[in-house]
Every structure is written in C-alpha cells, then in structure tokens.
Short mmCIF file of N, CA, C and O in Angstrom, two decimals:
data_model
loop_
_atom_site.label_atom_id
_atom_site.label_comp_id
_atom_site.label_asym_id
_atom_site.label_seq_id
_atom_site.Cartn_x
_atom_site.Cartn_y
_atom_site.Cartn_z
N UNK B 22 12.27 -4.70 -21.81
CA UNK B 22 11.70 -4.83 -20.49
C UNK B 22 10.49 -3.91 -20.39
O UNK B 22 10.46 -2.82 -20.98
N UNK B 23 9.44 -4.40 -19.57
CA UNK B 23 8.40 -3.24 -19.95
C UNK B 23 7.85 -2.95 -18.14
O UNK B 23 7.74 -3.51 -17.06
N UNK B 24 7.63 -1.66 -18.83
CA UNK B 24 7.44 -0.47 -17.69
C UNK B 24 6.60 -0.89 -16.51
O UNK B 24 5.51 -1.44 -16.66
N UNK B 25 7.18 -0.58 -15.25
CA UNK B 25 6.49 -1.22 -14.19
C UNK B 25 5.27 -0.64 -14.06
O UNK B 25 5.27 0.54 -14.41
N UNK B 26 4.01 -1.13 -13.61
CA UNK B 26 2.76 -0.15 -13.59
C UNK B 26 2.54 0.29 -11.86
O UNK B 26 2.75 -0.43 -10.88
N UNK B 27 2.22 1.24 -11.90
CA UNK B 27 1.76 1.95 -10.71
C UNK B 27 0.41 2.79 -10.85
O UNK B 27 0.09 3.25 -11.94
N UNK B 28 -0.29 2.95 -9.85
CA UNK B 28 -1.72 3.42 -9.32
C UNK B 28 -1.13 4.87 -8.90
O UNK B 28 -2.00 5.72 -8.71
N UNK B 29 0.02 5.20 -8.76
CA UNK B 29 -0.11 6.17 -8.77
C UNK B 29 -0.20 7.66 -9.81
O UNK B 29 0.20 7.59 -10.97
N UNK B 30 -0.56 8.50 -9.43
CA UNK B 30 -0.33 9.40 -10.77
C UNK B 30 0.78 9.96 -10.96
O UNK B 30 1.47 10.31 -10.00
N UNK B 31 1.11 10.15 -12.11
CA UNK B 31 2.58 10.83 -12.86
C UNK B 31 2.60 12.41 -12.48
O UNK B 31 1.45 12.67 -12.15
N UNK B 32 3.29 13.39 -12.39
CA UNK B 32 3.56 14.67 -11.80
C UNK B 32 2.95 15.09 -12.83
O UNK B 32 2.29 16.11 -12.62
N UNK B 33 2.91 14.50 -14.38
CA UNK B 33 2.17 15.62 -15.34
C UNK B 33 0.69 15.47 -14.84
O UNK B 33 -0.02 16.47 -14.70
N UNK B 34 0.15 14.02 -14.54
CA UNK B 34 -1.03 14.12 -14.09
C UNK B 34 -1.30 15.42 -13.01
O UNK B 34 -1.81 16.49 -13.38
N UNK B 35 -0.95 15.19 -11.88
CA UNK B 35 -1.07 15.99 -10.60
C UNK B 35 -1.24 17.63 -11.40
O UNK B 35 -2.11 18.49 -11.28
N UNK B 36 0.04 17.56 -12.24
CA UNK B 36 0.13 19.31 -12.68
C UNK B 36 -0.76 19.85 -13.31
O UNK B 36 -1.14 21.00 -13.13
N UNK B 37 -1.28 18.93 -14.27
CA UNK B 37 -2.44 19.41 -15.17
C UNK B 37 -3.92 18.96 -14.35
O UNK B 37 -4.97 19.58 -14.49
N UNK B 38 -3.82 18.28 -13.85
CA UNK B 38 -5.01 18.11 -12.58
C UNK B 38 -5.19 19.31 -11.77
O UNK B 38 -6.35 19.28 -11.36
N UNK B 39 -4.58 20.35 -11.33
CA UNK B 39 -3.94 21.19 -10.88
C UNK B 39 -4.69 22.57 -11.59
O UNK B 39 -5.43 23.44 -11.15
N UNK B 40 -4.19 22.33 -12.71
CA UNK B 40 -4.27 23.54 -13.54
C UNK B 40 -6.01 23.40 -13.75
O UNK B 40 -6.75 24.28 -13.32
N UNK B 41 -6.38 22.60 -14.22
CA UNK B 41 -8.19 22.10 -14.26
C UNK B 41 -8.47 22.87 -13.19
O UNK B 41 -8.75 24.06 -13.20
N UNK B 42 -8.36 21.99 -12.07
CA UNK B 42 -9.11 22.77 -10.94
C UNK B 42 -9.04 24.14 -10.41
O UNK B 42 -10.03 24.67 -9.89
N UNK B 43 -7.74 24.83 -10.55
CA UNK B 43 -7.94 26.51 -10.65
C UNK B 43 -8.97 26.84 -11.84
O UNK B 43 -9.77 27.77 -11.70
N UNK B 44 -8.92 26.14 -12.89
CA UNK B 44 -9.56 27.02 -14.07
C UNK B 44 -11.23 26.65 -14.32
O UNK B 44 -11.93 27.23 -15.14
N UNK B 45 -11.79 25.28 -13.18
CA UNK B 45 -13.12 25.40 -12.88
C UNK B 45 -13.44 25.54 -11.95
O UNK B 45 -14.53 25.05 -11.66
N UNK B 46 -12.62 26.33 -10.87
CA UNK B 46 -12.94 27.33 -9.56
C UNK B 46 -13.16 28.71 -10.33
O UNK B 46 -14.21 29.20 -9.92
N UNK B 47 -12.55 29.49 -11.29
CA UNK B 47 -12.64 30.84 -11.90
C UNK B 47 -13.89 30.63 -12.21
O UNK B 47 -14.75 31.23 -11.56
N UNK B 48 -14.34 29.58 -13.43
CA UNK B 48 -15.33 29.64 -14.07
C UNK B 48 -16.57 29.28 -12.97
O UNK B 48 -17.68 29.21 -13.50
N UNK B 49 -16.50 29.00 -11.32
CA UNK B 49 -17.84 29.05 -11.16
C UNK B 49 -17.91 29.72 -10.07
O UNK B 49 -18.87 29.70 -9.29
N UNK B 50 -16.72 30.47 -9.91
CA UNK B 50 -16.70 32.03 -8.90
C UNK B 50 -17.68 33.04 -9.84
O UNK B 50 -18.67 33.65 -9.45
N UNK B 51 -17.08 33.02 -11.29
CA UNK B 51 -17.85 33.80 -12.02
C UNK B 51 -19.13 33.90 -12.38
O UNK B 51 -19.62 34.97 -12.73
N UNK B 52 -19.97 32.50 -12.31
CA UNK B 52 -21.09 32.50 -12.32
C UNK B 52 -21.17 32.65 -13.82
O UNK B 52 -21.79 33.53 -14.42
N UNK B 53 -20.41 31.58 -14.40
CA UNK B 53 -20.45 31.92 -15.67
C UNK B 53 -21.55 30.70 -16.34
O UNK B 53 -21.82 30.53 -17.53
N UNK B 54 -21.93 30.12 -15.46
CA UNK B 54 -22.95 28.59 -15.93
C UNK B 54 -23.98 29.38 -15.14
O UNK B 54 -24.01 30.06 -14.11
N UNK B 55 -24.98 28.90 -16.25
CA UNK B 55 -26.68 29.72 -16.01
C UNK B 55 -27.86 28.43 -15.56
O UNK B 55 -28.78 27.97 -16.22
N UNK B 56 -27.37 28.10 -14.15
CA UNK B 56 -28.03 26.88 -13.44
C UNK B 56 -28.80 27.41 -12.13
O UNK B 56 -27.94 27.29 -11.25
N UNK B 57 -29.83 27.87 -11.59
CA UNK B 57 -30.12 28.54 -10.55
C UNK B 57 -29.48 27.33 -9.41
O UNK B 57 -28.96 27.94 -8.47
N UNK B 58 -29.43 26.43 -9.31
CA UNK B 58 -28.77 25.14 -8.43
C UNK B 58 -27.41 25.56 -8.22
O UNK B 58 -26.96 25.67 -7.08
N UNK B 59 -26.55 25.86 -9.52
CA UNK B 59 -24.96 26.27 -9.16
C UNK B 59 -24.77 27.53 -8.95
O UNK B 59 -23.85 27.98 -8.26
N UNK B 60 -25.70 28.26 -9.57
CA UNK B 60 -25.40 30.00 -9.05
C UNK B 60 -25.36 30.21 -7.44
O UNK B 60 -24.38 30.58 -6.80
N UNK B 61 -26.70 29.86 -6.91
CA UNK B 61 -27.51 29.96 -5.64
C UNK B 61 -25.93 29.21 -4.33
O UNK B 61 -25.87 29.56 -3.16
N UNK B 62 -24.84 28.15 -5.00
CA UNK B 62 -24.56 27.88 -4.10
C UNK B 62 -22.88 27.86 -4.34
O UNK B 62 -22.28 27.94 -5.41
N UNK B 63 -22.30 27.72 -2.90
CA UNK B 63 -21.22 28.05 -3.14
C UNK B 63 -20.75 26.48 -3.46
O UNK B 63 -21.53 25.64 -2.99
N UNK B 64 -19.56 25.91 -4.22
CA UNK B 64 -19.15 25.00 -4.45
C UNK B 64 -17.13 24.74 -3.81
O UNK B 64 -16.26 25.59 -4.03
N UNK B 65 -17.06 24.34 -3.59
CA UNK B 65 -15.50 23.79 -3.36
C UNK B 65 -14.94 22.51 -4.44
O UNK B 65 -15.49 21.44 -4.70
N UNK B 66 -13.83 22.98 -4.86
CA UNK B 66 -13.29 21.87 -5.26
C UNK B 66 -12.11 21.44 -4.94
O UNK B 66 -11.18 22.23 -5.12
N UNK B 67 -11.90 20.54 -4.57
CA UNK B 67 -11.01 20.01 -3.26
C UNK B 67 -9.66 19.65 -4.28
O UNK B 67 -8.48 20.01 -4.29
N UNK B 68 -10.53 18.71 -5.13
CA UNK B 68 -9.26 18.05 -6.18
C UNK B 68 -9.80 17.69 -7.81
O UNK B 68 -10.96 17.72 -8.21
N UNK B 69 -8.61 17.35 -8.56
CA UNK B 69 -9.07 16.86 -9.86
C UNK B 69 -8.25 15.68 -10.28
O UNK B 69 -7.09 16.01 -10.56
N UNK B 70 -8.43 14.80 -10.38
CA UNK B 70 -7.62 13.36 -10.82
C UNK B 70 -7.68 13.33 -12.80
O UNK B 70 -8.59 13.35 -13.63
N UNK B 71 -6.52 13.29 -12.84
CA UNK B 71 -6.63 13.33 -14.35
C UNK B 71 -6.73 11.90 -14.87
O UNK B 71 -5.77 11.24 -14.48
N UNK B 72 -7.43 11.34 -15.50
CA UNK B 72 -7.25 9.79 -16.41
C UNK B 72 -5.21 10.16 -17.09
O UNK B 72 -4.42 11.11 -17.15
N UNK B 73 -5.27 8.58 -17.49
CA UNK B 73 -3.40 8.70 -17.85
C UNK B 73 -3.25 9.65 -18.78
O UNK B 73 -2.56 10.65 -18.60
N UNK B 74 -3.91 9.41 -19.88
CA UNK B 74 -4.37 9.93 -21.74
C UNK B 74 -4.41 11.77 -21.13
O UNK B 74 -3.91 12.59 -21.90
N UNK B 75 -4.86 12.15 -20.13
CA UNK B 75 -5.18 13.52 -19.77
C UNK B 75 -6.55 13.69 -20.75
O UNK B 75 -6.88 14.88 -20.80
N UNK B 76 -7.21 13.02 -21.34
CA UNK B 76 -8.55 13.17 -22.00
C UNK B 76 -9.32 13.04 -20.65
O UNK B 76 -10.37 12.91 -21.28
N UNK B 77 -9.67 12.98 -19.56
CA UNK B 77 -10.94 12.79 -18.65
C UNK B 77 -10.40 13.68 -17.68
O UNK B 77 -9.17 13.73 -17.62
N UNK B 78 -11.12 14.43 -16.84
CA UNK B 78 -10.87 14.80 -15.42
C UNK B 78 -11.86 14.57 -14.63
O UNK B 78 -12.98 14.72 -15.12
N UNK B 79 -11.77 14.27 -13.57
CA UNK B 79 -12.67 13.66 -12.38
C UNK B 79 -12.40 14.87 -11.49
O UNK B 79 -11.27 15.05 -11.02
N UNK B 80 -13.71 15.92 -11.18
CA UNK B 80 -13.34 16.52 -10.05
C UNK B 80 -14.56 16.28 -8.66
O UNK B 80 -15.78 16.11 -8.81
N UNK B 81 -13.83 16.31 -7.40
CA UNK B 81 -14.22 16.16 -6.56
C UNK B 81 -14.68 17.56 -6.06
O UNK B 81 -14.09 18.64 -5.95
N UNK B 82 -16.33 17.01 -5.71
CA UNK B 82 -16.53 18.74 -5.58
C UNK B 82 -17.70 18.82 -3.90
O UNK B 82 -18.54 17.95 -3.67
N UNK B 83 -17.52 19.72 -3.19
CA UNK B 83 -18.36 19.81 -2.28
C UNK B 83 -19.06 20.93 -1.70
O UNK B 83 -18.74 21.93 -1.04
N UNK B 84 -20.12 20.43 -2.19
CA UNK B 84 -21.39 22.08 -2.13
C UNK B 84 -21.20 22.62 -0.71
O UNK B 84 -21.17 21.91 0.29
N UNK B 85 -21.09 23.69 -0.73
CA UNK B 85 -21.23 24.09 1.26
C UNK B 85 -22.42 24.37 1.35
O UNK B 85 -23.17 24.72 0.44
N UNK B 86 -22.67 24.22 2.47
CA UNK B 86 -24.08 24.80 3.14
C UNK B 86 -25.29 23.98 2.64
O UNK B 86 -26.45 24.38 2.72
N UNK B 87 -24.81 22.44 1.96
CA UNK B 87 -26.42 21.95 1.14
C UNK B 87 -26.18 20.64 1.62
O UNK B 87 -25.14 19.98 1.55
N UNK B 88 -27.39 20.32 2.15
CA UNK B 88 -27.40 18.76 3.29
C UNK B 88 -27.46 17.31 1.59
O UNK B 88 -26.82 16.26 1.63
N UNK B 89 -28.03 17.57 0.81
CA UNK B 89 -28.00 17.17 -0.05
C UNK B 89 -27.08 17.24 -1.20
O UNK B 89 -27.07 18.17 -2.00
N UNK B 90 -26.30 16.19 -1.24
CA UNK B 90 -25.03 16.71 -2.51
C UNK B 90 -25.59 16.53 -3.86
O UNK B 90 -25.16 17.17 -4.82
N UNK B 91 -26.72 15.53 -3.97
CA UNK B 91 -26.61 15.24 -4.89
C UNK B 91 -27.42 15.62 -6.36
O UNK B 91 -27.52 15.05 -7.45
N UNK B 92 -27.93 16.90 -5.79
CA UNK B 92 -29.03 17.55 -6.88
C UNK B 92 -27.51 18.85 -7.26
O UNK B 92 -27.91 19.85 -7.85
N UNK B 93 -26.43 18.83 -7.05
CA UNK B 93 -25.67 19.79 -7.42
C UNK B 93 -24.60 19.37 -8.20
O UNK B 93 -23.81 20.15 -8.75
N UNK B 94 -24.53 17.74 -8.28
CA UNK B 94 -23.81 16.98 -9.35
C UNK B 94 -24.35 16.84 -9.90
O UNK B 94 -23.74 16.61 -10.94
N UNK B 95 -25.73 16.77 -10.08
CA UNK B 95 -26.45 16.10 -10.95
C UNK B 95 -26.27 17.51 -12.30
O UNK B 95 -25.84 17.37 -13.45
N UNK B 96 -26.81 18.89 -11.58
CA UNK B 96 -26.29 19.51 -12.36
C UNK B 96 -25.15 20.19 -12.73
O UNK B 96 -25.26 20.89 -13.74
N UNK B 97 -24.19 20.16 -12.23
CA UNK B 97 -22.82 19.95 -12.46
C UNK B 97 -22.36 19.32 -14.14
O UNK B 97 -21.73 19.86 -15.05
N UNK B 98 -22.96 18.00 -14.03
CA UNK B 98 -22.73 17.40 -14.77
C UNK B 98 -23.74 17.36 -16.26
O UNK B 98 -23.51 16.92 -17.39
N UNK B 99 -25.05 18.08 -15.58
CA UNK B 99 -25.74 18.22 -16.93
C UNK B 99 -25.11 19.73 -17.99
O UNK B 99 -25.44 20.15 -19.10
N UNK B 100 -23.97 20.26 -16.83
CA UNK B 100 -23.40 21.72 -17.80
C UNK B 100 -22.30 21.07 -18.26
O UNK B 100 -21.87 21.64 -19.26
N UNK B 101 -21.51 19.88 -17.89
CA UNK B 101 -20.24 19.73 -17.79
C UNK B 101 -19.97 20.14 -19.80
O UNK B 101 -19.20 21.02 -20.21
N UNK B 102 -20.26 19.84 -20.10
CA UNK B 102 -19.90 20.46 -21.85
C UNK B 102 -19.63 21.77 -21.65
O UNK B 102 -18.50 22.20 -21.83
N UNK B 103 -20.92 22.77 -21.13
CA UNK B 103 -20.98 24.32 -21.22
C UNK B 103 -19.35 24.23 -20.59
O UNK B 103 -18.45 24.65 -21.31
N UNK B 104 -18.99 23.65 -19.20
CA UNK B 104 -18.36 24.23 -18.38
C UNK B 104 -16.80 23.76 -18.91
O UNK B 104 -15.78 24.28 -18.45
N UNK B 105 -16.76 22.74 -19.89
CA UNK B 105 -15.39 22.50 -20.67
C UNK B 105 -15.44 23.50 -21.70
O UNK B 105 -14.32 23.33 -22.18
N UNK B 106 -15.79 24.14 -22.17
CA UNK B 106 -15.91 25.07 -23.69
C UNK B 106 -15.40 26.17 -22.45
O UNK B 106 -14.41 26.79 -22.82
N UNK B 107 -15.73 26.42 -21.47
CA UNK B 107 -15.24 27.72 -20.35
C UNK B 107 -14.00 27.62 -20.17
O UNK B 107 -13.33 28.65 -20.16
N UNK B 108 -13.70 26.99 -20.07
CA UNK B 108 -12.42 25.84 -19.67
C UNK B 108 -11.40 26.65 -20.61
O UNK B 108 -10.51 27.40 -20.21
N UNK B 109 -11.82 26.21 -22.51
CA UNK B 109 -11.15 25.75 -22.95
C UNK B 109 -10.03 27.76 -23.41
O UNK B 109 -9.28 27.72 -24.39
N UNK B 110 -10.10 28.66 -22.88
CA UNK B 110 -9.84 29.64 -23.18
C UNK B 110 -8.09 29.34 -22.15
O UNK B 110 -6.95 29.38 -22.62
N UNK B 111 -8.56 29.04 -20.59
CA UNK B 111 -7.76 29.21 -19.32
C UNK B 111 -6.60 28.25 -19.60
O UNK B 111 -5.43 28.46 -19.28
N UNK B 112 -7.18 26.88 -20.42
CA UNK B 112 -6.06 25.95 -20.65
C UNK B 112 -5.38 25.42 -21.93
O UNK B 112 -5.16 24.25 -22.22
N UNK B 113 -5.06 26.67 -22.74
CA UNK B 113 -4.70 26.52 -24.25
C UNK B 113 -3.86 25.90 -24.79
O UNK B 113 -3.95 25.55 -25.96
N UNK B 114 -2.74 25.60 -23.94
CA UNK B 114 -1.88 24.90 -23.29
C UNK B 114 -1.86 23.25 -24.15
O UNK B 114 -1.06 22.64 -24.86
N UNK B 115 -3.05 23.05 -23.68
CA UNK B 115 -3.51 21.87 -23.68
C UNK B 115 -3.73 21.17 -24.96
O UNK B 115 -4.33 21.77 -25.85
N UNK B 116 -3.35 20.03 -25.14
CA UNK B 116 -3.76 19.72 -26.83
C UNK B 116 -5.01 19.10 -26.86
O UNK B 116 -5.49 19.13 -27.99
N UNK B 117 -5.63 18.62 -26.13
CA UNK B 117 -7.00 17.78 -25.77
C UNK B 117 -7.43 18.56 -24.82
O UNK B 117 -6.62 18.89 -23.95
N UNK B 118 -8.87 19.08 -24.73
CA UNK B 118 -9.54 19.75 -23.59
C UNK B 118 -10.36 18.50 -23.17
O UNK B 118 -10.87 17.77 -24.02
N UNK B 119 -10.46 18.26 -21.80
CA UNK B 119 -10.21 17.01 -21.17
C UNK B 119 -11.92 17.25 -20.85
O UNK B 119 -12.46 18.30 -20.53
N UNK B 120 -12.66 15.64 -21.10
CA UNK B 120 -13.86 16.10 -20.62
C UNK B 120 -14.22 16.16 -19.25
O UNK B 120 -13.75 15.16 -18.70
N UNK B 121 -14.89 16.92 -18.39
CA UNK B 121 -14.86 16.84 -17.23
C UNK B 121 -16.50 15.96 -16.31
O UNK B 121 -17.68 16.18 -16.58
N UNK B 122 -16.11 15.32 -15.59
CA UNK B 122 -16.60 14.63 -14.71
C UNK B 122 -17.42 15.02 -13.14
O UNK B 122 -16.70 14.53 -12.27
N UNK B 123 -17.86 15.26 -12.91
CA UNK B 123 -18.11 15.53 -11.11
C UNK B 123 -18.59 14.46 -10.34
O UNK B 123 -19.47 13.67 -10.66
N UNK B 124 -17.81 14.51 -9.08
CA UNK B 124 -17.88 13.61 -8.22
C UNK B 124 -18.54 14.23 -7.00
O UNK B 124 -18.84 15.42 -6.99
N UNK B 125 -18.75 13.44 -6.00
CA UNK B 125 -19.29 14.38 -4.48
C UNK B 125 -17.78 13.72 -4.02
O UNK B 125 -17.39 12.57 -4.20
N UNK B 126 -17.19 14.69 -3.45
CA UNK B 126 -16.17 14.49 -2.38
C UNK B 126 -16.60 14.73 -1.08
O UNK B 126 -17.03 15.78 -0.61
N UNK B 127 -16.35 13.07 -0.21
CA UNK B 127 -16.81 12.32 0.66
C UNK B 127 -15.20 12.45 1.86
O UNK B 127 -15.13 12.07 3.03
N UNK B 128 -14.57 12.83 1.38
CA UNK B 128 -13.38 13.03 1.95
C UNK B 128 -13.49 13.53 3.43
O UNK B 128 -12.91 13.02 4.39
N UNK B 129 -14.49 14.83 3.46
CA UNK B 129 -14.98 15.52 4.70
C UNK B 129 -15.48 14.48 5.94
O UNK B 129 -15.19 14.46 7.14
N UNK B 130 -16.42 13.57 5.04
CA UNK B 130 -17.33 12.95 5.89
C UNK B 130 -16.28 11.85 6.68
O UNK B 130 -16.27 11.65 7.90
N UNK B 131 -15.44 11.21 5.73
CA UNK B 131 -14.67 10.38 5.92
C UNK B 131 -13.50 10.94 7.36
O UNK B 131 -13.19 10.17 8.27
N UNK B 132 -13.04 12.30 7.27
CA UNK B 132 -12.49 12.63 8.25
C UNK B 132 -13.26 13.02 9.81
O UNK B 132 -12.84 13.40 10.91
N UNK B 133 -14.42 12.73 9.30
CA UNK B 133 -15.26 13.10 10.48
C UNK B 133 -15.59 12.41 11.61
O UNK B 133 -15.67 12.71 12.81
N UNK B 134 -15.86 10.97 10.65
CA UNK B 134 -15.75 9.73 11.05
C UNK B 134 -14.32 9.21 11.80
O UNK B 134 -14.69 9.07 12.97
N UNK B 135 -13.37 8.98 11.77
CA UNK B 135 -12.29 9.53 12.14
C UNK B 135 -11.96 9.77 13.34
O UNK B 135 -11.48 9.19 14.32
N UNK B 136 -12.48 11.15 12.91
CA UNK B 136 -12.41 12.03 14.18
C UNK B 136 -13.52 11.78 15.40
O UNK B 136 -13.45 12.21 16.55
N UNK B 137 -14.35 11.14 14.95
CA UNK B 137 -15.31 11.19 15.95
C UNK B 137 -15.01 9.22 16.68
O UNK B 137 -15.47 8.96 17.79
N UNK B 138 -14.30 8.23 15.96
CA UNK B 138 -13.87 7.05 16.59
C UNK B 138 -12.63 7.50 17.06
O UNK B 138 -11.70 6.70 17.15
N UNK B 139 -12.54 8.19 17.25
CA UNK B 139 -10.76 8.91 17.95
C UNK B 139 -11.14 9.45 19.39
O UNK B 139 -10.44 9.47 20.40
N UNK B 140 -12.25 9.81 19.22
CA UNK B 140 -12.94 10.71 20.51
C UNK B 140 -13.75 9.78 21.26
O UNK B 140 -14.11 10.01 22.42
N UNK B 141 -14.06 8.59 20.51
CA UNK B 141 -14.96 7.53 21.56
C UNK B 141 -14.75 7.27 22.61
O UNK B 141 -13.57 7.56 22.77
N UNK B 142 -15.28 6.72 23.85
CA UNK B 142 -15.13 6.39 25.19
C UNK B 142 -14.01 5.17 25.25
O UNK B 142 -12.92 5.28 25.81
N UNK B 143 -14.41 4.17 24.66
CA UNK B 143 -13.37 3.32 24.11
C UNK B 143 -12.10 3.91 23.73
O UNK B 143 -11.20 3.83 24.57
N UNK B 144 -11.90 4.37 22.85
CA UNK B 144 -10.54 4.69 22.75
C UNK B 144 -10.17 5.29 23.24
O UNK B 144 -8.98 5.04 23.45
N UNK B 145 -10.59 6.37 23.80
CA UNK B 145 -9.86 7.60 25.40
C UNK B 145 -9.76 6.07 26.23
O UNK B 145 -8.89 6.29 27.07
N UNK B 146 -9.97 5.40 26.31
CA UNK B 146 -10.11 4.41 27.75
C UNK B 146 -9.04 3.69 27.28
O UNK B 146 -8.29 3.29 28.16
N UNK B 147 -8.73 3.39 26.10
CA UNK B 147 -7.25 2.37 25.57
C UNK B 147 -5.98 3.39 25.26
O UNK B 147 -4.85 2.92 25.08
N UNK B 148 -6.19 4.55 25.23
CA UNK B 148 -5.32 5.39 25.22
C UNK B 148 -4.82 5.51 26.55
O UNK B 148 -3.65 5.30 26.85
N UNK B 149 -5.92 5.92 27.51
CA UNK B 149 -5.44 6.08 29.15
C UNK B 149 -4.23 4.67 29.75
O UNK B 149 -3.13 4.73 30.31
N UNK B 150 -5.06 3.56 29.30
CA UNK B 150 -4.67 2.64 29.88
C UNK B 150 -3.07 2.17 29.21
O UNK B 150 -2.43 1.37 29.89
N UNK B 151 -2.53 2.59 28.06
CA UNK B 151 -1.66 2.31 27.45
C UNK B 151 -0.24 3.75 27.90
O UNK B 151 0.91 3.96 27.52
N UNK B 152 -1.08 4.33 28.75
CA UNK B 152 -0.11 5.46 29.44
C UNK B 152 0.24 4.94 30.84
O UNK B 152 0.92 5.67 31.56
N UNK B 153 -0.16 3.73 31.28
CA UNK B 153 0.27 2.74 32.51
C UNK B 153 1.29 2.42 32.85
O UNK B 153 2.15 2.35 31.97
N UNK B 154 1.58 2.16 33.90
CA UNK B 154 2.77 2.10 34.78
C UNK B 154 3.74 0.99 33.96
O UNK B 154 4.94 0.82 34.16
N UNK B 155 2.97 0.34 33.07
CA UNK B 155 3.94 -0.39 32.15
C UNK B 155 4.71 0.38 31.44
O UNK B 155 5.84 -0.11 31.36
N UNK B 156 4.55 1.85 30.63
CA UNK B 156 5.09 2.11 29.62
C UNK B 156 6.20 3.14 30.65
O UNK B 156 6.98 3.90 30.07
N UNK B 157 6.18 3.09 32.02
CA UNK B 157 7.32 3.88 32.69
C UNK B 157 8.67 2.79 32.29
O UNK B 157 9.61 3.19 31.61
N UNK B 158 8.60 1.70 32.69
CA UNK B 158 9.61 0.75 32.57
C UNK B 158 10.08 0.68 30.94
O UNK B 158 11.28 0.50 30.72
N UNK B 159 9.30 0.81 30.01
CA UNK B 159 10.04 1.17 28.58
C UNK B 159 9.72 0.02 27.97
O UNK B 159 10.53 -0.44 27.17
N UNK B 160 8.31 -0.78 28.24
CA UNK B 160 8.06 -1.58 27.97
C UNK B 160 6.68 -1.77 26.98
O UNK B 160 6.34 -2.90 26.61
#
C-alpha cells in the first residue's frame, strides 16, 4: 500500500527548519556577511520551510525599516553560499548542509490587509446589524 501524500511538513521538517533559522539569525546578528545592504539593516526571519530531502531551505525574511524589500534579497541571495559555509559550523548535526534560499515574507502585509477589511465601514455596519434584535430570540 503506498504512503498517503500530504502538503504538509513532517516534524523533522519543522525541527530542522527550526534549527536553520536560529543559526541564520546568529550569523547575521553577527555581521558576519560583508554586504553594506545586510550590515546597514536589521533583518527578521520569521520562518524556514525545509524541501522533503532537507537539501533546500526557503527562508522568509523581512528587512525592518526598508520600504523596498527587494534590493535586500537580492543580496541575501547573492551571499547565500558565504552564508551556508557560516551555517555549516552551528549545524554539524546535519549530513547535507542545505542550500539556502531567501524569500520576502509578505505575511505582514497580508495581515494588514486583514486587519484593515475588518475595520471597514462595511463590516462594522454587518457586524452591528447582526447584533439585532434577531439574535436576542436565538435565532
């Protein structure tokens, strides 16, 4: 019988996804990549999605304070070698040092959005109206 497939990730994924992203938060607290673009700014990394194989990591990353994301992936990704060889001390662990990826994590924007059709006039007005003398009766 063969194995049901799922989209979701396996706990080793999550764990070693996990472990990545503490160990390329150290390496760029430290300022250990010589990029005036990544030094100059602070970076967040929210998450890391591991591929199944654990050979790829995808991290989601979001510059603070820079209206533009995308000159900070760009170099992100032109160190991403330097910044796996940094890597490869924190996660020895590991039998494959996984190559790493950067993404802009849109996640923020996405909750913002959200939050701001939650707050619309419209929906305060279908919220009010759904607190109506109908819903006393239990209806």
């Amino acid at each position: 019988m063969s194995k049901p497939t799922t989209s979701a990730p396996s706990q080793r994924m999550l764990r070693v996804g996990e472990q990545v992203r503490a160990a390329l938060t150290q390496v760029l607290q430290r300022d250990e990549v010589r990029d005036p673009l990544i030094e100059t700014t602070v970076i967040s990394i929210s998450e890391v999605r591991m591929s199944p194989d654990l050979k790829i990591a995808t991290a989601y990353v979001a510059p603070l304070g820079v209206a533009d994301h995308v000159e900070i992936i760009e170099a992100l990704n032109r160190n991403a070698k330097y910044i796996r060889g940094r890597l490869t001390p924190q996660l020895r662990q590991m039998k494959y040092m996984p190559e790493v990826r950067f993404r802009d994590d849109t996640s923020f924007d996405n909750y913002k959005k959200i939050d701001e059709i939650l707050k619309s006039p419209e929906v305060v007005r279908d919220l009010k109206h759904e607190d109506g003398p109908n819903d006393k009766n239990g209806a």
